[in-house]
Amino acid sequence: MQWLEYLPLIAKGALSTVELALIALVLALSLGLISALAKLSGKPWLSFPAQCYTTLIRGVPDLALMLLLFYTIQIGINQVTDKLALGRFDIDPFAAGVITLGFIYGAYFAETFRGAFLAIDKGQAEAASAYGLSSRQTFQKVLLPQLIRFALPGISNNWQVLVKATALVSIIGLSDLVMAAQEAGRSTHHTLMFMMIAGGVYFCLSGFSSLLLYWVKNRSAGWVREAEL
């Protein structure tokens, strides 16, 4: 059966997709937390850029943003290298995918974290201060566990969407799961079958993520009880 020869290619594409999603998640979480803190800072020079960032990202389709960011970064880097006489520089598709997905979904995580911060009772920080905890200790031991608990539903939803959005990076040349399925389909003339396999892999990733996040949600209940003062 000729199509069996392409299963290693599908497996390699699936691994690339998982790696891309996980690294992009770390970047998105970092950008989201920073943006949320900026929006809640009460300082216009911090909150205004963060508000513009989240508004712009949420108002433009992901595909358009991905192409815009990819080609803007590519053109910008080459303009710099041309001036420095360093020759043409091509962005690695994997790095481009991580940056674009992380930047896009950082805006969604920003709103998730902002809502979670607002859901925490302000008396928790005041009680921590009364106990003599520093600002850093208050955040790490009191606010962060409760923040995770309140943010988990949003994090779960955003992660599921981010995993599916990795399929878009095939348009910028990354050999992910979708591109692997397309190549196998063109070679064997069984495109439908391989796209169904790719869909099944995405479904399995989504199901496993749901189970893992459900376990984390149950564990977080204990963290919140320990953190509440």
Tab-separated table of C-alpha atoms in Angstrom:
chain	number	residue	atom	x	y	z
A	1	MET	CA	0.000	0.000	0.000
A	2	GLN	CA	1.741	3.099	-1.307
A	3	TRP	CA	0.073	5.521	1.080
A	4	LEU	CA	1.695	3.812	4.083
A	5	GLU	CA	5.047	5.125	2.877
A	6	TYR	CA	3.883	8.664	3.644
A	7	LEU	CA	2.917	8.068	7.270
A	8	PRO	CA	6.422	9.049	8.520
A	9	LEU	CA	6.001	12.330	6.619
A	10	ILE	CA	2.646	12.875	8.330
A	11	ALA	CA	4.193	12.048	11.713
A	12	LYS	CA	7.025	14.514	11.109
A	13	GLY	CA	4.524	17.191	10.128
A	14	ALA	CA	2.451	16.497	13.251
A	15	LEU	CA	5.550	16.838	15.453
A	16	SER	CA	6.414	20.129	13.784
A	17	THR	CA	2.862	21.343	14.404
A	18	VAL	CA	3.008	20.454	18.110
A	19	GLU	CA	6.405	22.129	18.532
A	20	LEU	CA	5.160	25.233	16.746
A	21	ALA	CA	2.005	25.425	18.865
A	22	LEU	CA	3.843	24.967	22.181
A	23	ILE	CA	6.551	27.551	21.496
A	24	ALA	CA	3.985	30.007	20.129
A	25	LEU	CA	1.913	29.409	23.273
A	26	VAL	CA	4.825	30.435	25.506
A	27	LEU	CA	5.293	33.632	23.495
A	28	ALA	CA	1.551	34.357	23.451
A	29	LEU	CA	1.220	33.834	27.212
A	30	SER	CA	4.154	36.161	27.852
A	31	LEU	CA	2.815	38.888	25.568
A	32	GLY	CA	-0.673	38.417	26.970
A	33	LEU	CA	0.418	38.792	30.578
A	34	ILE	CA	2.548	41.855	29.817
A	35	SER	CA	-0.279	43.465	27.838
A	36	ALA	CA	-2.829	42.721	30.560
A	37	LEU	CA	-0.613	44.275	33.222
A	38	ALA	CA	-0.060	47.297	30.974
A	39	LYS	CA	-3.813	47.774	30.447
A	40	LEU	CA	-4.442	47.540	34.190
A	41	SER	CA	-1.515	49.763	35.168
A	42	GLY	CA	-3.546	52.970	35.032
A	43	LYS	CA	-0.676	54.647	33.173
A	44	PRO	CA	-1.712	55.965	29.733
A	45	TRP	CA	1.738	55.470	28.215
A	46	LEU	CA	1.415	51.753	28.989
A	47	SER	CA	-2.315	51.130	28.645
A	48	PHE	CA	-2.807	52.967	25.338
A	49	PRO	CA	-0.282	50.917	23.278
A	50	ALA	CA	-1.608	47.718	24.845
A	51	GLN	CA	-5.182	48.704	23.976
A	52	CYS	CA	-4.172	49.494	20.383
A	53	TYR	CA	-2.385	46.152	20.125
A	54	THR	CA	-5.342	44.054	21.282
A	55	THR	CA	-7.885	46.070	19.271
A	56	LEU	CA	-5.884	45.789	16.052
A	57	ILE	CA	-5.202	42.074	16.378
A	58	ARG	CA	-8.799	41.153	17.263
A	59	GLY	CA	-10.148	43.233	14.385
A	60	VAL	CA	-8.084	41.738	11.536
A	61	PRO	CA	-8.366	38.119	10.277
A	62	ASP	CA	-5.564	35.797	11.386
A	63	LEU	CA	-4.610	34.851	7.828
A	64	ALA	CA	-4.246	38.490	6.760
A	65	LEU	CA	-2.207	39.256	9.877
A	66	MET	CA	0.059	36.262	9.324
A	67	LEU	CA	0.845	37.288	5.758
A	68	LEU	CA	1.258	40.920	6.776
A	69	LEU	CA	3.612	40.140	9.648
A	70	PHE	CA	5.619	37.589	7.679
A	71	TYR	CA	6.249	39.827	4.680
A	72	THR	CA	6.699	42.967	6.793
A	73	ILE	CA	9.364	41.286	8.916
A	74	GLN	CA	10.995	39.768	5.830
A	75	ILE	CA	11.101	43.097	3.958
A	76	GLY	CA	12.256	45.021	7.034
A	77	ILE	CA	15.150	42.644	7.725
A	78	ASN	CA	16.258	42.669	4.086
A	79	GLN	CA	16.203	46.460	3.982
A	80	VAL	CA	18.564	46.505	6.950
A	81	THR	CA	20.858	43.807	5.535
A	82	ASP	CA	20.960	45.565	2.158
A	83	LYS	CA	22.106	48.803	3.775
A	84	LEU	CA	24.774	46.886	5.672
A	85	ALA	CA	25.787	44.979	2.513
A	86	LEU	CA	25.101	41.666	4.196
A	87	GLY	CA	23.091	40.160	1.361
A	88	ARG	CA	19.571	38.768	1.366
A	89	PHE	CA	18.283	37.099	4.517
A	90	ASP	CA	15.372	34.676	4.452
A	91	ILE	CA	13.369	34.131	7.622
A	92	ASP	CA	13.069	30.539	8.735
A	93	PRO	CA	9.395	29.521	8.259
A	94	PHE	CA	9.287	27.897	11.707
A	95	ALA	CA	10.559	31.053	13.435
A	96	ALA	CA	8.169	33.156	11.362
A	97	GLY	CA	5.275	30.906	12.360
A	98	VAL	CA	6.159	31.133	16.056
A	99	ILE	CA	6.466	34.922	15.959
A	100	THR	CA	3.275	35.528	14.016
A	101	LEU	CA	1.129	33.083	16.008
A	102	GLY	CA	2.582	34.264	19.319
A	103	PHE	CA	2.000	37.898	18.406
A	104	ILE	CA	-1.560	37.285	17.210
A	105	TYR	CA	-2.726	35.146	20.109
A	106	GLY	CA	-0.933	37.277	22.676
A	107	ALA	CA	-3.766	39.774	22.163
A	108	TYR	CA	-6.401	37.167	23.000
A	109	PHE	CA	-4.510	36.001	26.066
A	110	ALA	CA	-4.217	39.639	27.163
A	111	GLU	CA	-7.984	39.876	27.493
A	112	THR	CA	-8.095	36.506	29.239
A	113	PHE	CA	-5.555	37.621	31.841
A	114	ARG	CA	-7.144	41.043	32.247
A	115	GLY	CA	-10.500	39.457	33.039
A	116	ALA	CA	-8.849	37.037	35.458
A	117	PHE	CA	-7.090	39.880	37.296
A	118	LEU	CA	-10.355	41.781	37.624
A	119	ALA	CA	-12.065	38.666	39.017
A	120	ILE	CA	-9.646	38.468	41.962
A	121	ASP	CA	-10.982	40.103	45.096
A	122	LYS	CA	-8.931	43.233	45.827
A	123	GLY	CA	-9.047	42.317	49.491
A	124	GLN	CA	-6.659	39.435	48.785
A	125	ALA	CA	-3.776	41.803	48.012
A	126	GLU	CA	-4.648	43.983	50.999
A	127	ALA	CA	-4.690	40.968	53.302
A	128	ALA	CA	-1.327	39.815	51.925
A	129	SER	CA	0.144	43.234	52.599
A	130	ALA	CA	-1.254	43.130	56.146
A	131	TYR	CA	0.530	39.802	56.656
A	132	GLY	CA	3.800	41.465	55.684
A	133	LEU	CA	4.224	39.940	52.228
A	134	SER	CA	6.146	41.938	49.649
A	135	SER	CA	4.606	42.835	46.293
A	136	ARG	CA	6.504	39.990	44.640
A	137	GLN	CA	5.449	37.470	47.292
A	138	THR	CA	1.854	38.669	47.057
A	139	PHE	CA	1.820	38.096	43.308
A	140	GLN	CA	3.543	34.697	43.416
A	141	LYS	CA	1.800	33.176	46.439
A	142	VAL	CA	-1.617	34.853	46.485
A	143	LEU	CA	-2.558	36.398	43.153
A	144	LEU	CA	-0.920	34.039	40.647
A	145	PRO	CA	-2.675	30.824	41.799
A	146	GLN	CA	-6.056	32.578	41.676
A	147	LEU	CA	-5.164	34.195	38.347
A	148	ILE	CA	-4.474	30.769	36.833
A	149	ARG	CA	-7.790	29.436	38.145
A	150	PHE	CA	-9.825	32.273	36.656
A	151	ALA	CA	-7.849	32.355	33.407
A	152	LEU	CA	-7.893	28.607	32.708
A	153	PRO	CA	-11.176	28.525	30.723
A	154	GLY	CA	-9.940	31.301	28.445
A	155	ILE	CA	-6.476	29.758	28.168
A	156	SER	CA	-8.063	26.449	27.216
A	157	ASN	CA	-10.197	28.022	24.475
A	158	ASN	CA	-7.333	30.091	23.090
A	159	TRP	CA	-5.010	27.093	23.061
A	160	GLN	CA	-7.502	25.015	21.110
A	161	VAL	CA	-7.864	27.769	18.523
A	162	LEU	CA	-4.099	28.307	18.374
A	163	VAL	CA	-3.500	24.622	17.626
A	164	LYS	CA	-5.922	24.767	14.710
A	165	ALA	CA	-4.415	28.046	13.523
A	166	THR	CA	-1.063	26.322	13.011
A	167	ALA	CA	-2.578	24.999	9.779
A	168	LEU	CA	-2.281	28.535	8.389
A	169	VAL	CA	1.518	28.533	8.570
A	170	SER	CA	1.720	26.158	5.606
A	171	ILE	CA	1.112	29.214	3.397
A	172	ILE	CA	4.481	30.682	4.446
A	173	GLY	CA	6.371	27.494	3.648
A	174	LEU	CA	6.505	25.566	6.927
A	175	SER	CA	6.372	21.779	6.552
A	176	ASP	CA	3.637	21.265	9.110
A	177	LEU	CA	0.902	18.664	9.288
A	178	VAL	CA	-1.263	20.289	6.605
A	179	MET	CA	1.581	20.697	4.128
A	180	ALA	CA	2.683	17.099	4.750
A	181	ALA	CA	-0.869	15.898	4.049
A	182	GLN	CA	-1.015	17.990	0.881
A	183	GLU	CA	2.302	16.610	-0.389
A	184	ALA	CA	1.264	13.037	0.356
A	185	GLY	CA	-2.095	13.611	-1.334
A	186	ARG	CA	-0.544	15.030	-4.477
A	187	SER	CA	1.935	12.147	-4.710
A	188	THR	CA	-0.608	9.380	-4.200
A	189	HIS	CA	-3.716	11.069	-5.643
A	190	HIS	CA	-5.473	10.387	-2.322
A	191	THR	CA	-5.736	13.975	-1.123
A	192	LEU	CA	-9.058	13.459	0.652
A	193	MET	CA	-7.732	10.516	2.656
A	194	PHE	CA	-4.625	12.338	3.834
A	195	MET	CA	-6.562	15.481	4.724
A	196	MET	CA	-8.903	13.298	6.779
A	197	ILE	CA	-5.852	11.827	8.518
A	198	ALA	CA	-4.599	15.353	9.221
A	199	GLY	CA	-8.027	16.292	10.575
A	200	GLY	CA	-7.983	13.220	12.805
A	201	VAL	CA	-4.586	14.203	14.193
A	202	TYR	CA	-5.851	17.703	14.989
A	203	PHE	CA	-8.907	16.176	16.657
A	204	CYS	CA	-6.700	13.926	18.802
A	205	LEU	CA	-4.500	16.865	19.788
A	206	SER	CA	-7.584	18.816	20.765
A	207	GLY	CA	-8.988	15.911	22.793
A	208	PHE	CA	-5.711	15.317	24.628
A	209	SER	CA	-5.407	19.046	25.368
A	210	SER	CA	-8.935	19.097	26.800
A	211	LEU	CA	-8.174	16.197	29.143
A	212	LEU	CA	-4.898	17.771	30.267
A	213	LEU	CA	-6.481	21.157	30.893
A	214	TYR	CA	-9.360	19.526	32.763
A	215	TRP	CA	-6.807	17.886	35.067
A	216	VAL	CA	-5.013	21.219	35.576
A	217	LYS	CA	-8.338	22.896	36.347
A	218	ASN	CA	-9.095	20.362	39.073
A	219	ARG	CA	-5.601	20.754	40.508
A	220	SER	CA	-5.896	24.530	40.474
A	221	ALA	CA	-8.822	24.378	42.888
A	222	GLY	CA	-6.370	23.206	45.556
A	223	TRP	CA	-3.901	25.951	44.690
A	224	VAL	CA	-6.582	28.601	45.144
A	225	ARG	CA	-7.617	27.267	48.551
A	226	GLU	CA	-3.982	27.443	49.664
A	227	ALA	CA	-3.565	30.953	48.255
A	228	GLU	CA	-6.740	32.527	49.687
A	229	LEU	CA	-6.169	34.439	52.867
